[in-house]
Each structure stands twice: as C-alpha cells, then as structure tokens.
C-alpha cells in the first residue's frame, strides 16, 4: 500500500482484544511495507557500519605503503557511501509510508466504527476520547508500527558488526560484544517509570483540553453569569498541572538519553585503553585499532533506535489501548442484516413498549422519562444501544435489514443534533429522496430569520445558502440550531421520521408555525415526535402516552387531558398535590372553560374543554406563552 493508494478499499477487521494485540495486527497487515523498510534499513546501517572497516584498511595501507590496498579501500568506501545514500533515502520513504498508512488504517477503522454505532457511540465513550484517538493517538500508533522495522534492522546490524569485530580482531571484539548488551538493557529499569509519567502527562493534557472545549462551548453562558474568571483560573491550574507533568516526564526521558550517551562513551574509553595496550605490545596494528574504535563510535547510531523503540512503545501502548476500546464496541444488532436491501413502508411498531405509529400520520409520543424516550427513539430507528426486540416497519424487523437500508427507511433526529461547520448548502447536502427541496424544508422549519442572520454574519455571501456555519453552530442560538437541524432532517424525506424534542428551544409562536409546517410537509408520511409541548400535541393525529416502559393511553391531546391524570401531569407540569387533587375529584378551582391562547391560530376551543379545571387551563396558558 502506497500513500497515493489511500484510503484502503477494506481496512480489515481489527484484533481489538487489547492494545498490544491491536499493534501486532497492524504490523501483520503491513508486512510488505515492513519488509521494504527492513531491507532498506539493513542497507543503510550496514553501509554506515562498514565505513570504519574501510577507514582502517586505508590507514593500514598507508602504514604499509601499499597503493593497491589503499585504492581498494577507497573503492569500497565509495560503495559504502552510495549504499548509505540509497539506503537512507529509501528507508525514510518506506518509514514515512508505513507511518502514514498505519495511521490512515486506524482512522478508517474508527470512522467505520463511528458510522456503525451512530449516536450510541457517545453514550458509551466520551466524544472527546474518540476525537483524541482519531487525531493524536493514531500518530503515536503509526510511529510504533513504523519504528519496529527500523529497530529490527538496527539490531541485526549490531549483531553483524559484533560478529565481524570478533572475527577481525578478537582481542578488542570480545570487549565490544560484552559491552553492547549492557548498553542495550541499561535503560530497561527506567522505562516503566518513564511510561507512567508519560501516561500521567497525557491524562492531564486530555483533561485540560476537555476543560478548554467545555469553556469555549459554554462561553456565552459563562459571560451571562460572569464565570469567565472562574473557568480561566480552572484552566490555568489544569495547564500548570500539564506543565509539571511534562517536566517530570521530560526529566526521565532526558535521563534515559544521558545514559544512552554516557555508557557508549565509557565503552569507547575502555576499547581505546585496551587497544593502546595491545598496540604497544605489537598484538594489533594501527589500522585495526582505528577500525574497532570507529566501529564503536558508529554503533552508537543504531543503538539510539533501542531508545526510540522504547519511547514509541511507551507512547503508543495507551493510545492503542484507547483505540482498541473504541473499536471493540459492537452494535446491539448485526449491521449486515439477514434480509436483502429494501426500504419497507407501513406502520412503525415497537413490540417492547407496544407503541404503534400508523403509516402516513403524525404520532406524538409523551414519555415520563426523557432517557427512556431516547432509547425508544433509537429502537425505532433500527439501531438500539442494547439488546432487545427490534422495531418493525411495515412488519419488517429493522435489525434484519442492512444498516444502510434501515437508516434510509427510518431517520432519527436526536434531542441534541449537531451542526457541522461549512456552508448552509453543504449542511443540507444530505442523502434525500429529492421530493423535498431545501427551500420547502427551511420554510417548514421556520428558518427565515436564521437565513437572515447567517447572511448578515457572513461577509461576501449574497446567497444565504453560501453563508458559513461555525463549528457546531456555536454562533447561532439554540433555537436557530434546532430549526436548521430540523430542516436537514425534513429534506431527507425518509419513509418514517422520528424527532426527539425538535422544538424545545424555540418560542411558542414559532413552535406553532413549525407544527403546521411539519404537518403539511410530512402529509402522507409517517412521523413520530417525542414531545411534551401542548402546541405540538394539539396538532398530532395520534398521541401515545408511555409513563413507564409500556403504552398506557392512546388518543388525542384534549381527550387525554380530561381522561388521563398522569398525562395531564406531564404536559402541564402539575405538582404532586395538584395531581392528587385531580385524582380525588377535587380540582383546585372551578368555573367556565377558557379558550386556549389565540397565538396558536385556531381560535377558542370547542365544548369538549368544558370539563377542564381553571388551574389546568391557566397552566396551559403559561406554558404556551413562555415556552
């Protein structure tokens, strides 16, 4: 695999049982690139290590006044220089290729896993951790995977040089052979402590980054309550902890580096001291002494790769562990599906709760537990976060469909939808049936003022569709973000659309117009809305009430207000005392029924509201006026 061939057609199925197993899997899947790097590394290190022998032969030839051997040494030296240049060039090329392709493979795996899990991912793993793995951690993982082949080439070269020295000059070669293993293992006792300090540094840096992200995301709120200085002090303290941890980690790695410099120097002194005594005794020649001396100096270069591989593993091990943890997450249902790809149509039914959303109608769902509503919405979308009975669309279990088909048939908009940065045109460029235009979707979601605000805030954007949306839409208000997300969902025009609290951040007048727009645009299509807003509930064709985990009542809004006390308590936010009073048949007040607020556009209510108590009507008016 070359860089220009990325992305991988199929990144494979990773071994995510542990961090080391994942690293080994990555290495095995890059065996071709690793062998190339090993071959070029052997050529590079062997050429560098052969230079001292050439120098020794040349010096000895000068001492012996042999022009033939001097020319031979010069020719071999030229070959070593050429080999060094070629090996170093192509080793670097192969190493960078292995690094980038390994990182790209991990990023593809993470992207596939994220797309597979959907919104369930952030419920099981923090979003910041996923971002950290897909950015910084992939580089550390790629570094180790790439460094293994270079380390192997360096280790093989050291063994070959030691053997050559023993054969060339046994008296000095034995000293080198005994000293080099000591150099290689001298830093091993320090590595666990260095690794722990590096882990502490990364953990503190992650917390500081998370605190900074939260501060930026909530800056508008912080300014409103005057909390900027408080969070600034918190971030200052967190950054100081990162600095202290980084200094402690750097001290340990500097100690390891110092040992890697000191011990080879001591070995070099020992070789020179012993070699001088041997030369005085006439047991070795000057050229041989220079050769052994130069070889020991040159060996410090491949020895540095022992330190690098230790650093690479210590940094990549926790990164690989985090990546393996994300990649090991599985969907509650099989994404392949046992049925052929199709887009079923019909009623949407959840057997776990008994919820039925008839085809072509707007069904509102009122849940007593917001978390239960989120889990139910996931099941209706065919991608639940836990095992259980599958929702059915037109009698077809969604978990038996391929994931792409299930998501085409049923679209779920979360309670907190995310807007991606880019232009509005790019935001609305989503897979769609083509039956709903961007203009119709924006109009139904009441985005007129949002378009105006975007156009005014974007320089050089005459067309609001070309206006830029900042990261996560932070330059917009909560209601504006919510309406743009609703428009994005409407434009897809799925067979069944599930909306979880789509108007919780908008005012009552806008909410009423959204209810009318969505109802008109989705006419004849199945729509499920999780909400407790009276304005949306009053315009639903059918309301299903789930106080616990099963359907307790089905009807229309005004009937349920009269007949179901628990429904009335959820919708009107009654206190426990008021609920008890209604159950006992002693309402807090009495008197003629009052019409619902005119801002809903439907005038006074009909005679079915005569039985409503004054306190319920007053509460409805307060909710609709201040929503």
Short mmCIF file of C-alpha atoms in Angstrom, two decimals, residues 268-528:
data_model
loop_
_atom_site.label_atom_id
_atom_site.label_comp_id
_atom_site.label_asym_id
_atom_site.label_seq_id
_atom_site.Cartn_x
_atom_site.Cartn_y
_atom_site.Cartn_z
CA UNK A 268 34.68 3.67 23.85
CA UNK A 269 37.18 4.66 26.56
CA UNK A 270 37.58 1.01 27.55
CA UNK A 271 38.17 -0.04 23.95
CA UNK A 272 40.75 2.70 23.36
CA UNK A 273 42.57 1.98 26.63
CA UNK A 274 42.73 -1.75 25.95
CA UNK A 275 43.59 -1.20 22.28
CA UNK A 276 46.50 1.12 23.06
CA UNK A 277 48.00 -1.53 25.35
CA UNK A 278 47.58 -4.14 22.63
CA UNK A 279 49.19 -1.84 20.06
CA UNK A 280 52.17 -1.17 22.33
CA UNK A 281 52.65 -4.91 22.69
CA UNK A 282 52.50 -5.27 18.91
CA UNK A 283 49.48 -7.57 19.02
CA UNK A 284 47.35 -5.29 16.78
CA UNK A 285 48.11 -2.78 14.08
CA UNK A 286 47.21 0.90 13.99
CA UNK A 287 44.61 0.30 11.32
CA UNK A 288 42.92 -2.40 13.40
CA UNK A 289 42.77 -0.11 16.43
CA UNK A 290 41.24 2.68 14.33
CA UNK A 291 38.73 0.21 12.85
CA UNK A 292 37.50 -1.03 16.23
CA UNK A 293 37.42 2.50 17.65
CA UNK A 294 35.44 3.82 14.68
CA UNK A 295 33.06 0.87 14.79
CA UNK A 296 32.19 1.52 18.42
CA UNK A 297 31.54 5.18 17.58
CA UNK A 298 29.35 4.26 14.63
CA UNK A 299 27.38 1.72 16.68
CA UNK A 300 26.03 4.49 18.87
CA UNK A 301 23.84 5.44 15.90
CA UNK A 302 21.90 2.13 15.61
CA UNK A 303 21.91 1.88 19.39
CA UNK A 304 19.77 5.04 19.52
CA UNK A 305 16.98 3.02 17.93
CA UNK A 306 16.72 0.97 21.14
CA UNK A 307 15.73 4.15 22.94
CA UNK A 308 13.38 5.17 20.15
CA UNK A 309 11.52 1.86 20.09
CA UNK A 310 11.13 2.06 23.88
CA UNK A 311 9.71 5.58 23.61
CA UNK A 312 7.48 4.64 20.68
CA UNK A 313 6.02 1.68 22.56
CA UNK A 314 5.52 3.60 25.79
CA UNK A 315 3.62 6.33 23.93
CA UNK A 316 1.69 4.02 21.58
CA UNK A 317 0.63 1.43 24.17
CA UNK A 318 -2.02 3.61 25.89
CA UNK A 319 -3.02 5.04 22.52
CA UNK A 320 -3.53 1.55 21.12
CA UNK A 321 -5.47 0.60 24.24
CA UNK A 322 -7.84 3.52 23.74
CA UNK A 323 -8.24 2.74 20.05
CA UNK A 324 -8.91 -0.93 20.81
CA UNK A 325 -11.54 0.06 23.38
CA UNK A 326 -13.43 2.10 20.78
CA UNK A 327 -13.00 -0.48 18.01
CA UNK A 328 -14.23 -3.29 20.27
CA UNK A 329 -17.64 -1.65 20.69
CA UNK A 330 -20.36 -3.54 18.86
CA UNK A 331 -23.88 -2.72 17.78
CA UNK A 332 -26.68 -4.39 19.66
CA UNK A 333 -27.81 -5.78 16.30
CA UNK A 334 -25.94 -7.09 13.29
CA UNK A 335 -25.24 -4.34 10.75
CA UNK A 336 -25.12 -6.79 7.84
CA UNK A 337 -28.75 -7.82 8.07
CA UNK A 338 -30.28 -11.12 7.04
CA UNK A 339 -32.68 -9.59 4.50
CA UNK A 340 -31.89 -8.11 1.11
CA UNK A 341 -31.54 -4.35 0.88
CA UNK A 342 -35.00 -2.79 0.69
CA UNK A 343 -36.94 0.18 2.02
CA UNK A 344 -40.12 -1.14 3.64
CA UNK A 345 -43.21 1.01 4.17
CA UNK A 346 -46.12 0.81 6.57
CA UNK A 347 -46.82 1.15 10.26
CA UNK A 348 -43.89 1.69 12.63
CA UNK A 349 -44.23 -0.57 15.67
CA UNK A 350 -42.13 -1.16 18.78
CA UNK A 351 -43.01 -4.53 20.37
CA UNK A 352 -41.11 -3.74 23.58
CA UNK A 353 -43.49 -0.93 24.55
CA UNK A 354 -46.45 -1.56 22.26
CA UNK A 355 -46.01 1.80 20.52
CA UNK A 356 -47.72 1.94 17.13
CA UNK A 357 -47.22 4.83 14.69
CA UNK A 358 -49.70 4.36 11.82
CA UNK A 359 -48.37 4.92 8.33
CA UNK A 360 -48.90 8.39 6.87
CA UNK A 361 -49.87 10.02 10.17
CA UNK A 362 -48.24 12.31 12.72
CA UNK A 363 -47.87 10.47 16.02
CA UNK A 364 -46.76 12.28 19.16
CA UNK A 365 -45.19 10.30 21.99
CA UNK A 366 -45.19 11.54 25.58
CA UNK A 367 -42.77 9.74 27.89
CA UNK A 368 -42.44 10.20 31.61
CA UNK A 369 -38.67 9.55 31.42
CA UNK A 370 -36.59 11.55 28.90
CA UNK A 371 -33.89 8.85 28.88
CA UNK A 372 -36.48 6.23 28.05
CA UNK A 373 -37.62 8.44 25.17
CA UNK A 374 -34.08 8.49 23.79
CA UNK A 375 -33.77 4.71 23.98
CA UNK A 376 -37.15 4.27 22.34
CA UNK A 377 -36.17 6.65 19.53
CA UNK A 378 -33.03 4.56 18.93
CA UNK A 379 -35.07 1.37 18.71
CA UNK A 380 -37.50 2.96 16.27
CA UNK A 381 -34.51 3.89 14.11
CA UNK A 382 -33.25 0.32 13.99
CA UNK A 383 -30.00 0.96 15.84
CA UNK A 384 -30.63 0.34 19.56
CA UNK A 385 -27.82 0.69 22.08
CA UNK A 386 -28.77 -2.55 23.85
CA UNK A 387 -30.19 -5.95 23.00
CA UNK A 388 -33.95 -6.28 22.73
CA UNK A 389 -36.87 -6.80 20.41
CA UNK A 390 -36.48 -4.98 17.11
CA UNK A 391 -38.86 -2.30 15.89
CA UNK A 392 -40.88 -3.18 12.79
CA UNK A 393 -41.66 -1.04 9.77
CA UNK A 394 -44.43 -2.50 7.65
CA UNK A 395 -43.96 -5.76 9.53
CA UNK A 396 -40.26 -5.97 8.65
CA UNK A 397 -37.85 -6.10 11.63
CA UNK A 398 -35.38 -3.26 11.16
CA UNK A 399 -32.47 -5.23 12.65
CA UNK A 400 -32.85 -7.77 9.83
CA UNK A 401 -32.20 -5.08 7.24
CA UNK A 402 -28.72 -3.90 6.28
CA UNK A 403 -27.81 -0.86 8.34
CA UNK A 404 -27.90 1.46 5.33
CA UNK A 405 -31.41 0.31 4.39
CA UNK A 406 -32.67 0.69 7.96
CA UNK A 407 -31.36 4.23 8.20
CA UNK A 408 -32.81 5.09 4.79
CA UNK A 409 -36.22 3.86 5.89
CA UNK A 410 -36.25 5.48 9.34
CA UNK A 411 -34.39 8.67 10.19
CA UNK A 412 -33.94 9.61 13.84
CA UNK A 413 -33.08 13.16 14.87
CA UNK A 414 -31.53 13.20 18.33
CA UNK A 415 -32.53 15.57 21.08
CA UNK A 416 -29.23 17.43 20.66
CA UNK A 417 -28.43 17.34 16.94
CA UNK A 418 -25.03 18.55 15.80
CA UNK A 419 -24.42 21.06 13.01
CA UNK A 420 -21.20 20.53 11.10
CA UNK A 421 -19.10 23.51 10.08
CA UNK A 422 -19.35 24.70 6.47
CA UNK A 423 -21.87 26.49 4.33
CA UNK A 424 -25.61 26.08 4.73
CA UNK A 425 -25.68 24.49 1.28
CA UNK A 426 -23.18 21.87 2.47
CA UNK A 427 -25.19 21.29 5.64
CA UNK A 428 -28.30 20.48 3.62
CA UNK A 429 -26.41 18.37 1.08
CA UNK A 430 -27.54 15.04 2.56
CA UNK A 431 -28.89 11.82 1.01
CA UNK A 432 -32.50 12.55 0.15
CA UNK A 433 -35.38 11.33 -1.99
CA UNK A 434 -35.44 14.60 -3.94
CA UNK A 435 -39.13 15.16 -3.23
CA UNK A 436 -38.44 17.92 -0.68
CA UNK A 437 -36.43 20.95 -1.73
CA UNK A 438 -34.17 22.92 0.57
CA UNK A 439 -36.50 25.91 0.34
CA UNK A 440 -39.51 23.84 1.42
CA UNK A 441 -37.62 22.26 4.32
CA UNK A 442 -36.30 25.62 5.56
CA UNK A 443 -39.75 27.15 5.29
CA UNK A 444 -41.40 24.30 7.19
CA UNK A 445 -38.78 24.61 9.95
CA UNK A 446 -39.37 28.40 10.12
CA UNK A 447 -35.74 29.27 9.28
CA UNK A 448 -36.42 32.65 7.66
CA UNK A 449 -34.80 34.66 10.45
CA UNK A 450 -31.93 32.15 10.61
CA UNK A 451 -31.15 32.74 6.93
CA UNK A 452 -31.16 36.49 7.52
CA UNK A 453 -28.83 36.18 10.49
CA UNK A 454 -26.45 33.92 8.54
CA UNK A 455 -26.37 36.30 5.58
CA UNK A 456 -25.66 39.29 7.81
CA UNK A 457 -22.93 37.47 9.69
CA UNK A 458 -21.10 36.15 6.60
CA UNK A 459 -19.08 38.64 4.58
CA UNK A 460 -19.35 38.25 0.84
CA UNK A 461 -22.24 35.79 0.99
CA UNK A 462 -25.07 37.28 -1.07
CA UNK A 463 -26.91 33.97 -1.05
CA UNK A 464 -27.78 32.76 2.47
CA UNK A 465 -27.10 29.22 1.26
CA UNK A 466 -23.44 30.20 0.91
CA UNK A 467 -23.25 31.60 4.46
CA UNK A 468 -20.78 29.89 6.75
CA UNK A 469 -21.85 27.94 9.81
CA UNK A 470 -19.23 27.85 12.55
CA UNK A 471 -18.19 24.71 14.40
CA UNK A 472 -21.26 23.03 15.90
CA UNK A 473 -23.22 26.17 15.01
CA UNK A 474 -21.96 27.99 18.09
CA UNK A 475 -22.55 31.40 16.53
CA UNK A 476 -26.29 30.62 16.43
CA UNK A 477 -28.77 30.46 19.25
CA UNK A 478 -30.13 27.16 20.50
CA UNK A 479 -33.43 27.68 18.71
CA UNK A 480 -31.71 28.57 15.44
CA UNK A 481 -29.52 25.46 15.59
CA UNK A 482 -32.56 23.34 16.35
CA UNK A 483 -34.51 24.66 13.39
CA UNK A 484 -31.61 24.14 10.95
CA UNK A 485 -31.23 20.58 12.20
CA UNK A 486 -34.97 20.06 11.69
CA UNK A 487 -34.72 21.38 8.13
CA UNK A 488 -31.83 18.98 7.46
CA UNK A 489 -33.99 16.08 8.67
CA UNK A 490 -37.02 17.18 6.64
CA UNK A 491 -35.08 17.45 3.39
CA UNK A 492 -34.10 13.76 3.55
CA UNK A 493 -37.81 12.84 3.28
CA UNK A 494 -37.49 9.36 4.83
CA UNK A 495 -40.29 6.82 4.91
CA UNK A 496 -40.52 7.34 8.67
CA UNK A 497 -39.11 10.34 10.54
CA UNK A 498 -38.53 10.25 14.31
CA UNK A 499 -37.95 13.60 16.03
CA UNK A 500 -36.88 13.80 19.67
CA UNK A 501 -37.92 17.15 21.21
CA UNK A 502 -37.43 19.11 17.94
CA UNK A 503 -38.79 22.44 19.30
CA UNK A 504 -37.63 22.54 22.91
CA UNK A 505 -35.54 25.70 22.33
CA UNK A 506 -37.99 27.83 20.32
CA UNK A 507 -40.73 30.22 21.43
CA UNK A 508 -44.40 29.27 21.37
CA UNK A 509 -45.33 31.28 18.26
CA UNK A 510 -42.52 29.76 16.23
CA UNK A 511 -43.35 26.34 17.66
CA UNK A 512 -46.95 26.63 16.47
CA UNK A 513 -45.82 27.55 12.93
CA UNK A 514 -43.30 24.69 12.93
CA UNK A 515 -46.06 22.27 13.91
CA UNK A 516 -48.16 23.45 10.98
CA UNK A 517 -45.21 23.41 8.55
CA UNK A 518 -44.01 19.94 9.52
CA UNK A 519 -47.56 18.58 9.42
CA UNK A 520 -48.11 19.96 5.92
CA UNK A 521 -44.72 18.90 4.56
CA UNK A 522 -44.93 15.38 6.01
CA UNK A 523 -48.54 14.82 4.96
CA UNK A 524 -48.92 11.20 3.92
CA UNK A 525 -45.58 10.22 5.51
CA UNK A 526 -45.05 8.56 8.87
CA UNK A 527 -43.78 10.98 11.50
CA UNK A 528 -43.13 10.32 15.20
#
